[in-house]
GROMACS .gro file of C-alpha atoms in nm:
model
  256
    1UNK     CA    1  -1.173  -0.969   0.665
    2UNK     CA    2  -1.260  -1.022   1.033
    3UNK     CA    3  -1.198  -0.788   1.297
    4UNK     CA    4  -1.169  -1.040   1.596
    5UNK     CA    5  -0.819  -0.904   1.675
    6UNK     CA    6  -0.665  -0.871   2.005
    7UNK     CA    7  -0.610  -0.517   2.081
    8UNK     CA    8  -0.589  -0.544   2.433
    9UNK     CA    9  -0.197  -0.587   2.432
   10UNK     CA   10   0.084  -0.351   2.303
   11UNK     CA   11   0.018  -0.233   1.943
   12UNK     CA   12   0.270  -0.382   1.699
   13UNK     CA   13   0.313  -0.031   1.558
   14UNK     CA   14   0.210   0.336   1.697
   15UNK     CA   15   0.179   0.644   1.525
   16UNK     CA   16   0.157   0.921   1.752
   17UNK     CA   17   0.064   1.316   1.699
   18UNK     CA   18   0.223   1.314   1.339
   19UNK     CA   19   0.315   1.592   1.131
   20UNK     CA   20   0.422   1.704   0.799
   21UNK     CA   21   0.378   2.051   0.604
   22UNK     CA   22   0.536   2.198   0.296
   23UNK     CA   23   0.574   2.548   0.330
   24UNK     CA   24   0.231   2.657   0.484
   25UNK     CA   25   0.020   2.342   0.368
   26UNK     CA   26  -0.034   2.109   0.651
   27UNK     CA   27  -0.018   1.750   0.488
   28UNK     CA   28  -0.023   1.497   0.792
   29UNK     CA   29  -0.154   1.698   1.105
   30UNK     CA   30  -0.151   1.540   1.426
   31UNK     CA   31  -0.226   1.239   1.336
   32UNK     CA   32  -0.259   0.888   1.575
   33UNK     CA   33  -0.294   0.563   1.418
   34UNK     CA   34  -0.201   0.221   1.615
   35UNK     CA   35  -0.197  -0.134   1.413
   36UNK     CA   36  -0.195  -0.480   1.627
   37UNK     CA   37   0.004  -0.836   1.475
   38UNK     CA   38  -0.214  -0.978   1.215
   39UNK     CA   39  -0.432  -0.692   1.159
   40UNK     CA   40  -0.452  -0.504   0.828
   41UNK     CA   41  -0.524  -0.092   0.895
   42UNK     CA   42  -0.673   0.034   0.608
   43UNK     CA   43  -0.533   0.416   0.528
   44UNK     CA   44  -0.855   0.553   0.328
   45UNK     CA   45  -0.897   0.932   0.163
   46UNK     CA   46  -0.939   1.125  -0.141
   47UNK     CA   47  -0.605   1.203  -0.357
   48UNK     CA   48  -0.410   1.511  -0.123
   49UNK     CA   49  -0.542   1.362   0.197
   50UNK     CA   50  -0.243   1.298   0.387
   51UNK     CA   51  -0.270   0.916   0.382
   52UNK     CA   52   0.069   0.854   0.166
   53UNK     CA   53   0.269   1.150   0.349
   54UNK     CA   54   0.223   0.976   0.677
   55UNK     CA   55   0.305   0.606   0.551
   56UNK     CA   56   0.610   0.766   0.363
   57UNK     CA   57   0.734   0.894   0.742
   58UNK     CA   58   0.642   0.551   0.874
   59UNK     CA   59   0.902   0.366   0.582
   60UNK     CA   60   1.152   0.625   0.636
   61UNK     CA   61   1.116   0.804   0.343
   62UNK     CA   62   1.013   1.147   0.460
   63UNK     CA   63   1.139   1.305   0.777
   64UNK     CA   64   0.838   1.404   1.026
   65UNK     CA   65   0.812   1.781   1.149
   66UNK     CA   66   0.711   1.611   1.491
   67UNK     CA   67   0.534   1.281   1.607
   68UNK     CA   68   0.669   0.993   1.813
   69UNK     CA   69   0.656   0.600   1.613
   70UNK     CA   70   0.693   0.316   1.868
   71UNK     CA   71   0.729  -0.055   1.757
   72UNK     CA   72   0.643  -0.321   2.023
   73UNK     CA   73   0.592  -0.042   2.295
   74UNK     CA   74   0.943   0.118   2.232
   75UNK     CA   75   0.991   0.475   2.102
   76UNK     CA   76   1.149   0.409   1.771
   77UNK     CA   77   1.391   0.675   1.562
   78UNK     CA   78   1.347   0.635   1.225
   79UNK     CA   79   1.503   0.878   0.991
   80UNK     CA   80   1.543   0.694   0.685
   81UNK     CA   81   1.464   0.356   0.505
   82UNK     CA   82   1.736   0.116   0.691
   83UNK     CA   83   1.615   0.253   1.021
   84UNK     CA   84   1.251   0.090   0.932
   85UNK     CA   85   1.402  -0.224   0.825
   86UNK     CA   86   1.588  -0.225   1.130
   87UNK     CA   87   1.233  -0.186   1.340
   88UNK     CA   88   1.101  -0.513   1.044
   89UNK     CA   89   0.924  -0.205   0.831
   90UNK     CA   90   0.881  -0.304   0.458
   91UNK     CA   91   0.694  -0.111   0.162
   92UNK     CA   92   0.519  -0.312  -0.108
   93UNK     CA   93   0.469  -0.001  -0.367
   94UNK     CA   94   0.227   0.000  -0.624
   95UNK     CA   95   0.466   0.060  -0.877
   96UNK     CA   96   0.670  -0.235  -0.743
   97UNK     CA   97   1.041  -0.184  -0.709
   98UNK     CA   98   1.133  -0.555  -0.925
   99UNK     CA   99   1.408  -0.576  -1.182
  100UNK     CA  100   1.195  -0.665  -1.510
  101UNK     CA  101   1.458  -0.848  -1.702
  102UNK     CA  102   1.531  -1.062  -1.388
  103UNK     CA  103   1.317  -1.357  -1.247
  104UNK     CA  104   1.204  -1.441  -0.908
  105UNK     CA  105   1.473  -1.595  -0.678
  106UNK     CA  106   1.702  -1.260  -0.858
  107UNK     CA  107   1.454  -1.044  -0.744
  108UNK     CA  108   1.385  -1.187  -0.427
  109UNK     CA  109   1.775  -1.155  -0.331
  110UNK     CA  110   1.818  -0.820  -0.513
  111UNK     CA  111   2.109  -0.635  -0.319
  112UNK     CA  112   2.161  -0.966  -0.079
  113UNK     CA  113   2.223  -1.200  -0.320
  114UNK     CA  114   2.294  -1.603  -0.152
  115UNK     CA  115   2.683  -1.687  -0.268
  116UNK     CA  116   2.877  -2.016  -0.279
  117UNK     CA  117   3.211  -2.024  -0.039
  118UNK     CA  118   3.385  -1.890  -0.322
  119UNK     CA  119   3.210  -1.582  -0.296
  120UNK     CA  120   2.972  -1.611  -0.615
  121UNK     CA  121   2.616  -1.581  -0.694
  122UNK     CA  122   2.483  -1.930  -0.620
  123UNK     CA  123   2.169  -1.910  -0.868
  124UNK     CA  124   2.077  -2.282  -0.765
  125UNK     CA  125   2.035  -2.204  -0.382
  126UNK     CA  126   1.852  -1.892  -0.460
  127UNK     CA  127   1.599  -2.039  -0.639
  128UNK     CA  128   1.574  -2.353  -0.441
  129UNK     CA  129   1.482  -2.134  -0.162
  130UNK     CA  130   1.245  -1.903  -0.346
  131UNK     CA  131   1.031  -2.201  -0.432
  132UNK     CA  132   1.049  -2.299  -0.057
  133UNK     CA  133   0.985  -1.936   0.099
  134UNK     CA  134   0.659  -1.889  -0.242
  135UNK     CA  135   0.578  -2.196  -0.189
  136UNK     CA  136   0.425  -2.130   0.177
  137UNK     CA  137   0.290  -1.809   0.099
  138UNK     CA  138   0.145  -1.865  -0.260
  139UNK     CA  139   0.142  -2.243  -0.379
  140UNK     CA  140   0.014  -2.160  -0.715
  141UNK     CA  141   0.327  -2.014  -0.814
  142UNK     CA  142   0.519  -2.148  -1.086
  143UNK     CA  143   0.696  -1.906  -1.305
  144UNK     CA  144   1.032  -1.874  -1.093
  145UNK     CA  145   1.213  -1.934  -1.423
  146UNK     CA  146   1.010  -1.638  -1.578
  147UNK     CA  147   1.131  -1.220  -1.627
  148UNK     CA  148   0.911  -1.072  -1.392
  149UNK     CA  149   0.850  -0.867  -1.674
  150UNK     CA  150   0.623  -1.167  -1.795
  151UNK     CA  151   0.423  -1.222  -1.462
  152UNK     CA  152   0.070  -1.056  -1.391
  153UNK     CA  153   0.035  -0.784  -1.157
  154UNK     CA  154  -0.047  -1.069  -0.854
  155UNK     CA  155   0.222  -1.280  -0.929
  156UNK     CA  156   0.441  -0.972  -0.921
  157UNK     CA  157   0.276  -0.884  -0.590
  158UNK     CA  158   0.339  -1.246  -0.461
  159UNK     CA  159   0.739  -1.223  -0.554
  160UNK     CA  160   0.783  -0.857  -0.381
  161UNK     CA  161   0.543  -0.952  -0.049
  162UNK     CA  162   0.755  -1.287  -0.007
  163UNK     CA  163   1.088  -1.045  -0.021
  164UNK     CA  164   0.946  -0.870   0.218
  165UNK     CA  165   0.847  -1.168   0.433
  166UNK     CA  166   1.184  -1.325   0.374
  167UNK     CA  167   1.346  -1.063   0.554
  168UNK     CA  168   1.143  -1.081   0.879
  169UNK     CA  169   0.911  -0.806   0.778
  170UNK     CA  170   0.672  -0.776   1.104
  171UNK     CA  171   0.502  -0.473   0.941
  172UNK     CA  172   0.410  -0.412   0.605
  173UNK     CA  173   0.335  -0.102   0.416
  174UNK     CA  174   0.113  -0.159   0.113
  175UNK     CA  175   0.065   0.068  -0.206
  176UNK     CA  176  -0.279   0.006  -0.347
  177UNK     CA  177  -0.179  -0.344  -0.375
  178UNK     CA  178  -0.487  -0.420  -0.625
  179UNK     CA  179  -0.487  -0.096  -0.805
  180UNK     CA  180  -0.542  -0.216  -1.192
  181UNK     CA  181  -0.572  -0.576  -1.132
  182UNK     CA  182  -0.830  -0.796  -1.221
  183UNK     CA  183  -1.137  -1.029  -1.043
  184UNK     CA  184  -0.876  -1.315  -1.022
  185UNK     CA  185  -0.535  -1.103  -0.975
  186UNK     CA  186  -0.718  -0.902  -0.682
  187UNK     CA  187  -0.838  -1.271  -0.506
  188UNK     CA  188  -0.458  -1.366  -0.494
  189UNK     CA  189  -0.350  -1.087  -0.309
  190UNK     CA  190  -0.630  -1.117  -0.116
  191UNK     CA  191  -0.534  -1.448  -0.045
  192UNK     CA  192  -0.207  -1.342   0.041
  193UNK     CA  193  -0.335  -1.094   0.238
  194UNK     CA  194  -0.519  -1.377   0.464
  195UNK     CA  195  -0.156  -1.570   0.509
  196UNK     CA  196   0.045  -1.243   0.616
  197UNK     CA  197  -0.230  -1.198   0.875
  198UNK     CA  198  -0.220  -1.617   1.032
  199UNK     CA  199   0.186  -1.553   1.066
  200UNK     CA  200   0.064  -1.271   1.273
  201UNK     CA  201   0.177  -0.975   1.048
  202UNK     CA  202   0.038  -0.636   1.030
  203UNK     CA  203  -0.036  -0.409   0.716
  204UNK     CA  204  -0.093  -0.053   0.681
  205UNK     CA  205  -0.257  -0.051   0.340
  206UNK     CA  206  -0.293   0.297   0.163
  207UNK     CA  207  -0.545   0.316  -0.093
  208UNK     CA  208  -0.854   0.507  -0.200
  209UNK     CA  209  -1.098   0.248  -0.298
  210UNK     CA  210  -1.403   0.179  -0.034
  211UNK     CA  211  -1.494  -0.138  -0.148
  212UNK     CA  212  -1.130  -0.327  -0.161
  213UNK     CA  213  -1.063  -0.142   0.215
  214UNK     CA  214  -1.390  -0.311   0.343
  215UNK     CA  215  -1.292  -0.641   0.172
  216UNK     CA  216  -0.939  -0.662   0.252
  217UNK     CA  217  -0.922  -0.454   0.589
  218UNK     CA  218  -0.977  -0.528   0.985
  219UNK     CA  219  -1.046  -0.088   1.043
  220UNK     CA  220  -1.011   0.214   0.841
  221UNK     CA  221  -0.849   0.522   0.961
  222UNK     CA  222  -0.974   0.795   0.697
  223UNK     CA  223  -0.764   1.080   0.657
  224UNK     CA  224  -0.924   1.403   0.497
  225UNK     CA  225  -0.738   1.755   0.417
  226UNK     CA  226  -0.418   1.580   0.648
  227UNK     CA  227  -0.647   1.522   0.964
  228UNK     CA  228  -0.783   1.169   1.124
  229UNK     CA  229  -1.114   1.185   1.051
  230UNK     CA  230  -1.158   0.869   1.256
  231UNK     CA  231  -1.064   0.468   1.279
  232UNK     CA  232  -1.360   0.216   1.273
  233UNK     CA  233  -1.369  -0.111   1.228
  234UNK     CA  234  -1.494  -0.168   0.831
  235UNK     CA  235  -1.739  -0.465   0.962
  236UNK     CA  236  -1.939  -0.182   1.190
  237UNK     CA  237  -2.030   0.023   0.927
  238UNK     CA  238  -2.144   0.064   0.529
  239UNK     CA  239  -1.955   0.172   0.255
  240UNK     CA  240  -2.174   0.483   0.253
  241UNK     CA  241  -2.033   0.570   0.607
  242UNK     CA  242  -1.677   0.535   0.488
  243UNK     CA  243  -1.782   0.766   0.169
  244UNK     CA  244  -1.956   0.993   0.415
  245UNK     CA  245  -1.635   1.032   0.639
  246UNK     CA  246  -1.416   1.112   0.363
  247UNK     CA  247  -1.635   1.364   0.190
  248UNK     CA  248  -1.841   1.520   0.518
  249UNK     CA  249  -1.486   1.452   0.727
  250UNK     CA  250  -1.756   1.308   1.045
  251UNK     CA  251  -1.723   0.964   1.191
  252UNK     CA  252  -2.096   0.799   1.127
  253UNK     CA  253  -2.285   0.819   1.472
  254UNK     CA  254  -2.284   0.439   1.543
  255UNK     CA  255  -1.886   0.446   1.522
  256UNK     CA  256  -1.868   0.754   1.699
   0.00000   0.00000   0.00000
């Protein structure tokens, strides 16, 4: 990914001074992160670091202790999952949240289903409009007729990122979108990836692997026992530096 992005204006989204503890375990602890339009943040660290804790208070999902989010250069109160939606906040999970027995335009509408004047489902228009919203964001795609049960993992990332997109998602949280996909699976979301980012999107993507985060990622902000070890931007410095930050918890000298 490049990392010519603009990050002279307001950041799209702002985490500021973030925490989270259980009892007397610190997991997020005072924490910044920023993310601009079109840039994807990587959120890199070992299992326990934090990185999931503080994406989970971004979505809405876990109240913060204290911290500030602002959206567009506004303080923004989010206390549960509406209240992201409301700010264009959307989590792709790795475990994605699709109905299995139900196919793409049904999942794509789940809970805001299109209806005909007489107030039913109108399956036709659904799908019609699946194939036009897919059809932008992942050509290839031709199994709208299909359970998503029957998809591969990157078609069933394609049908929950375009529900995301559908409903004016400006920010997206990602799950270890390629976790247990394969060479070809991984290059679609990649691919998908590279579209979110030319409509001018921005992704927060958690995950633990070095070598997807320098592939798929503008910066990394490495988390380690709930602390910011540091953000850098992935094309500055080596895999080795990223492993280095999350094991030594040091920012390499030439990002420093």
């Amino acid at each position: 990914m490049s990392s010519e992005i603009d990050r002279t204006g307001t950041p799209l989204v702002e985490m500021r001074n973030m925490r989270k503890a259980f009892g007397g375990i610190h997991a997020v602890d005072n924490v910044t992160i920023d993310l601009y339009p079109g840039e994807v943040v990587g959120v890199l660290g070992h299992n326990g670091a934090g990185k999931s804790v503080l994406m989970k208070m971004l979505s809405g999902a876990l109240p913060r202790d204290s911290g500030e989010i602002y959206v567009n250069g506004e303080k923004a109160e989010i206390n549960n999952p509406r209240d992201a939606r409301n700010y264009q906040i959307e989590t792709i999970y790795q475990y994605l949240a699709l109905a299995d027995n139900l196919d793409a335009a049904a999942n794509l509408f789940l809970g805001r289903e299109l209806t005909t004047p007489l107030g039913f489902v109108d399956d036709a228009k659904m799908e019609a409009e699946t194939r036009k919203i897919m059809g932008r964001l992942t050509p290839n795609f031709r199994r709208f007729n299909t359970p998503v049960a029957g998809l591969s993992g990157g078609q069933r990332q394609s049908v929950a990122i375009s529900r995301a997109v559908y409903f004016n998602a400006k920010i997206l949280i990602m799950d270890e979108p390629t976790a247990a996909l394969g060479v070809e699976e991984t290059r679609m979301v990649a691919e998908l990836i590279d579209e979110l980012k030319k409509r001018g999107i921005g992704i927060l993507l958690i995950d633990h692997d070095i070598h997807q985060v320098k592939a798929l990622c503008d910066r990394a902000s490495v988390m380690k026992n709930g602390k910011l070890v540091g953000t850098v931007e992935v094309d500055k410095v080596s895999e080795d530096d990223l492993l280095g930050m999350i094991i030594l918890g040091k920012k390499p000298e030439m990002a420093a």
